[in-house]
mmCIF file of C-alpha atoms and ligand atoms in Angstrom:
data_model
loop_
_atom_site.group_PDB
_atom_site.id
_atom_site.type_symbol
_atom_site.label_atom_id
_atom_site.label_comp_id
_atom_site.label_asym_id
_atom_site.label_seq_id
_atom_site.Cartn_x
_atom_site.Cartn_y
_atom_site.Cartn_z
ATOM 1 C CA UNK A 278 20.512 -7.839 3.428
ATOM 2 C CA UNK A 279 17.905 -5.561 4.996
ATOM 3 C CA UNK A 280 14.535 -6.781 6.199
ATOM 4 C CA UNK A 281 11.797 -7.071 3.561
ATOM 5 C CA UNK A 282 9.545 -4.207 2.613
ATOM 6 C CA UNK A 283 5.985 -5.283 3.403
ATOM 7 C CA UNK A 284 3.524 -4.223 0.699
ATOM 8 C CA UNK A 285 0.032 -4.712 2.085
ATOM 9 C CA UNK A 286 -3.181 -4.483 0.099
ATOM 10 C CA UNK A 287 -6.701 -4.315 1.467
ATOM 11 C CA UNK A 288 -10.221 -5.259 0.417
ATOM 12 C CA UNK A 289 -11.203 -5.746 -3.222
ATOM 13 C CA UNK A 290 -7.752 -5.033 -4.608
ATOM 14 C CA UNK A 291 -7.752 -8.698 -5.709
ATOM 15 C CA UNK A 292 -10.430 -7.622 -8.231
ATOM 16 C CA UNK A 293 -8.197 -5.156 -10.057
ATOM 17 C CA UNK A 294 -8.249 -5.470 -13.821
ATOM 18 C CA UNK A 295 -11.692 -7.098 -13.797
ATOM 19 C CA UNK A 296 -13.974 -4.068 -13.223
ATOM 20 C CA UNK A 297 -13.843 -0.261 -13.147
ATOM 21 C CA UNK A 298 -10.793 0.009 -15.476
ATOM 22 C CA UNK A 299 -11.664 3.703 -16.028
ATOM 23 C CA UNK A 300 -10.732 4.299 -12.371
ATOM 24 C CA UNK A 301 -8.162 1.624 -11.579
ATOM 25 C CA UNK A 302 -6.732 0.747 -15.008
ATOM 26 C CA UNK A 303 -6.303 -2.663 -16.621
ATOM 27 C CA UNK A 304 -3.452 -4.036 -14.519
ATOM 28 C CA UNK A 305 -4.215 -6.894 -12.156
ATOM 29 C CA UNK A 306 -2.828 -7.165 -8.644
ATOM 30 C CA UNK A 307 -0.459 -9.848 -9.973
ATOM 31 C CA UNK A 308 0.869 -7.283 -12.496
ATOM 32 C CA UNK A 309 1.431 -4.816 -9.632
ATOM 33 C CA UNK A 310 3.175 -7.514 -7.603
ATOM 34 C CA UNK A 311 5.503 -8.201 -10.558
ATOM 35 C CA UNK A 312 6.275 -4.478 -10.873
ATOM 36 C CA UNK A 313 7.081 -4.355 -7.150
ATOM 37 C CA UNK A 314 9.318 -7.439 -7.374
ATOM 38 C CA UNK A 315 11.217 -5.994 -10.372
ATOM 39 C CA UNK A 316 11.656 -2.658 -8.576
ATOM 40 C CA UNK A 317 12.797 -4.424 -5.407
ATOM 41 C CA UNK A 318 15.312 -6.505 -7.361
ATOM 42 C CA UNK A 319 16.816 -3.393 -8.990
ATOM 43 C CA UNK A 320 17.214 -1.710 -5.586
ATOM 44 C CA UNK A 321 18.282 -4.874 -3.750
ATOM 45 C CA UNK A 322 15.200 -4.732 -1.525
ATOM 46 C CA UNK A 323 13.266 -7.875 -0.662
ATOM 47 C CA UNK A 324 9.524 -7.492 -1.180
ATOM 48 C CA UNK A 325 6.783 -9.219 0.838
ATOM 49 C CA UNK A 326 3.589 -8.594 -1.136
ATOM 50 C CA UNK A 327 0.212 -9.526 0.380
ATOM 51 C CA UNK A 328 -3.516 -8.848 -0.031
ATOM 52 C CA UNK A 329 -6.441 -9.540 2.285
ATOM 53 C CA UNK A 330 -10.121 -8.649 2.322
ATOM 54 C CA UNK A 331 -10.109 -8.873 6.139
ATOM 55 C CA UNK A 332 -9.313 -6.005 8.496
ATOM 56 C CA UNK A 333 -8.002 -8.269 11.300
ATOM 57 C CA UNK A 334 -5.644 -10.080 8.945
ATOM 58 C CA UNK A 335 -4.210 -6.725 7.851
ATOM 59 C CA UNK A 336 -3.769 -5.740 11.535
ATOM 60 C CA UNK A 337 -1.905 -9.049 12.159
ATOM 61 C CA UNK A 338 0.378 -8.382 9.169
ATOM 62 C CA UNK A 339 1.081 -4.799 10.300
ATOM 63 C CA UNK A 340 2.087 -6.139 13.739
ATOM 64 C CA UNK A 341 4.322 -8.738 12.031
ATOM 65 C CA UNK A 342 5.873 -5.939 9.950
ATOM 66 C CA UNK A 343 6.603 -3.999 13.148
ATOM 67 C CA UNK A 344 9.339 -6.433 14.089
ATOM 68 C CA UNK A 345 10.180 -7.991 10.719
ATOM 69 C CA UNK A 346 10.229 -5.321 8.033
ATOM 70 C CA UNK A 347 12.259 -2.350 6.827
ATOM 71 C CA UNK A 348 9.098 -0.409 5.942
ATOM 72 C CA UNK A 349 5.418 -0.821 5.160
ATOM 73 C CA UNK A 350 3.789 0.290 1.925
ATOM 74 C CA UNK A 351 0.045 0.051 2.348
ATOM 75 C CA UNK A 352 -2.977 0.432 0.124
ATOM 76 C CA UNK A 353 -5.706 -0.374 2.628
ATOM 77 C CA UNK A 354 -8.427 0.202 0.008
ATOM 78 C CA UNK A 355 -11.729 1.380 1.486
ATOM 79 C CA UNK A 356 -10.451 0.562 5.008
ATOM 80 C CA UNK A 357 -8.222 3.644 4.665
ATOM 81 C CA UNK A 358 -11.376 5.721 5.102
ATOM 82 C CA UNK A 359 -12.886 3.757 7.994
ATOM 83 C CA UNK A 360 -10.417 1.742 10.037
ATOM 84 C CA UNK A 361 -9.200 3.048 13.387
ATOM 85 C CA UNK A 362 -7.831 -0.476 14.037
ATOM 86 C CA UNK A 363 -5.465 -0.224 11.074
ATOM 87 C CA UNK A 364 -4.431 3.299 12.081
ATOM 88 C CA UNK A 365 -3.696 2.149 15.661
ATOM 89 C CA UNK A 366 -1.688 -0.838 14.407
ATOM 90 C CA UNK A 367 0.379 1.364 12.067
ATOM 91 C CA UNK A 368 0.922 3.956 14.808
ATOM 92 C CA UNK A 369 2.465 1.260 17.010
ATOM 93 C CA UNK A 370 5.236 0.172 14.626
ATOM 94 C CA UNK A 371 8.676 1.784 14.390
ATOM 95 C CA UNK A 372 9.201 1.622 10.604
ATOM 96 C CA UNK A 373 8.431 4.089 7.772
ATOM 97 C CA UNK A 374 4.868 3.857 6.458
ATOM 98 C CA UNK A 375 3.987 4.834 2.901
ATOM 99 C CA UNK A 376 0.310 5.106 2.022
ATOM 100 C CA UNK A 377 -0.474 4.350 -1.620
ATOM 101 C CA UNK A 378 -3.680 4.707 -3.608
ATOM 102 C CA UNK A 379 -4.022 3.920 -7.297
ATOM 103 C CA UNK A 380 -6.584 6.664 -7.830
ATOM 104 C CA UNK A 381 -6.461 10.288 -6.746
ATOM 105 C CA UNK A 382 -8.758 9.933 -3.734
ATOM 106 C CA UNK A 383 -9.090 13.739 -3.491
ATOM 107 C CA UNK A 384 -10.599 13.956 -6.970
ATOM 108 C CA UNK A 385 -13.282 11.402 -6.104
ATOM 109 C CA UNK A 386 -16.279 11.215 -3.737
ATOM 110 C CA UNK A 387 -15.976 13.260 -0.550
ATOM 111 C CA UNK A 388 -15.952 10.147 1.684
ATOM 112 C CA UNK A 389 -12.647 9.118 0.070
ATOM 113 C CA UNK A 390 -10.954 12.434 0.896
ATOM 114 C CA UNK A 391 -10.279 11.430 4.502
ATOM 115 C CA UNK A 392 -7.859 8.633 5.350
ATOM 116 C CA UNK A 393 -7.107 7.485 8.900
ATOM 117 C CA UNK A 394 -3.674 6.408 7.648
ATOM 118 C CA UNK A 395 -2.516 9.743 6.170
ATOM 119 C CA UNK A 396 -1.833 11.577 9.469
ATOM 120 C CA UNK A 397 0.441 8.800 10.739
ATOM 121 C CA UNK A 398 2.113 7.961 7.394
ATOM 122 C CA UNK A 399 5.653 8.995 6.526
ATOM 123 C CA UNK A 400 4.387 9.897 3.058
ATOM 124 C CA UNK A 401 1.424 9.483 0.729
ATOM 125 C CA UNK A 402 1.313 8.673 -2.991
ATOM 126 C CA UNK A 403 -1.982 8.708 -4.887
ATOM 127 C CA UNK A 404 -3.266 9.064 -8.411
ATOM 128 C CA UNK A 405 -0.377 7.470 -10.306
ATOM 129 C CA UNK A 406 -1.863 3.973 -10.708
ATOM 130 C CA UNK A 407 0.511 0.999 -10.241
ATOM 131 C CA UNK A 408 3.487 3.355 -10.649
ATOM 132 C CA UNK A 409 2.641 4.621 -7.130
ATOM 133 C CA UNK A 410 3.839 1.308 -5.688
ATOM 134 C CA UNK A 411 7.144 1.651 -7.560
ATOM 135 C CA UNK A 412 7.514 5.229 -6.293
ATOM 136 C CA UNK A 413 6.813 3.956 -2.778
ATOM 137 C CA UNK A 414 9.607 1.361 -3.000
ATOM 138 C CA UNK A 415 11.983 4.016 -4.359
ATOM 139 C CA UNK A 416 11.047 6.306 -1.450
ATOM 140 C CA UNK A 417 11.794 3.495 1.016
ATOM 141 C CA UNK A 418 15.158 2.912 -0.701
ATOM 142 C CA UNK A 419 16.049 6.613 -0.358
ATOM 143 C CA UNK A 420 14.982 6.723 3.285
ATOM 144 C CA UNK A 421 17.101 3.643 4.103
ATOM 145 C CA UNK A 422 20.135 5.335 2.485
ATOM 146 C CA UNK A 423 19.628 8.445 4.665
ATOM 147 C CA UNK A 424 18.089 7.305 7.950
HETATM 148 O O1 CA2 B 272 -7.333 4.184 -5.266
HETATM 149 C C1 CA2 B 272 -7.087 3.250 -4.501
HETATM 150 O O2 CA2 B 272 -6.079 2.568 -4.548
HETATM 151 C C2 CA2 B 272 -8.148 2.872 -3.449
HETATM 152 O O3 CA2 B 272 -7.472 2.516 -2.255
HETATM 153 C C3 CA2 B 272 -8.900 1.672 -4.019
HETATM 154 C C4 CA2 B 272 -10.074 1.225 -3.170
HETATM 155 C C5 CA2 B 272 -10.986 2.403 -2.818
HETATM 156 O O4 CA2 B 272 -12.002 1.996 -1.930
HETATM 157 C C6 CA2 B 272 -10.199 3.560 -2.193
HETATM 158 O O5 CA2 B 272 -11.073 4.640 -1.941
HETATM 159 C C7 CA2 B 272 -9.089 4.016 -3.125
HETATM 160 C C8 CA2 B 272 -10.871 0.149 -3.928
HETATM 161 C C9 CA2 B 272 -10.083 -1.120 -4.152
HETATM 162 C C10 CA2 B 272 -10.348 -1.763 -5.474
HETATM 163 O O6 CA2 B 272 -11.736 -1.956 -5.689
HETATM 164 C C11 CA2 B 272 -12.151 -2.516 -6.862
HETATM 165 C C12 CA2 B 272 -13.498 -2.761 -6.954
HETATM 166 C C13 CA2 B 272 -13.999 -3.328 -8.105
HETATM 167 C C14 CA2 B 272 -13.160 -3.647 -9.152
HETATM 168 C C15 CA2 B 272 -11.805 -3.397 -9.063
HETATM 169 C C16 CA2 B 272 -11.308 -2.829 -7.912
#
């Protein structure tokens, strides 16, 4: 069995399904976690799914993933646009990094167009809602087949 795929979620993603459904849809984070677990099961990949509203906690989890994961899939929420600490932590780990956003950040306000994570990510998926997480797990599966 390979190491788990860490799926990390940042600030306010715990509120999904409660507000702004026109942007983020009606699914809750628990629904997205279930989708990830089902996808992981089909591909025989263990999933470690977490959410925090705190930048430092996310940095701790990224460091943990550096030695204990097969890959990191991260939706850092608004911290994607602001956090050099998260970028530095991701830069320091030797596993594939997939950046996911539910919404198409390039079709929204200008301040969302830049992400500190994008330049150091293996790949980026945005605008496909919860399906983006599934696509991220499938991308990890493919990359593990062909290292
Ligand atoms: O599109 C995405 O996945 C985002 O990462 C979501 C973030 C946003 O700041 C990024 O620019 C794009 C927001 C997280 C969810 O925020 C909510 C706020 C209120 C109600 C529901 C969700």
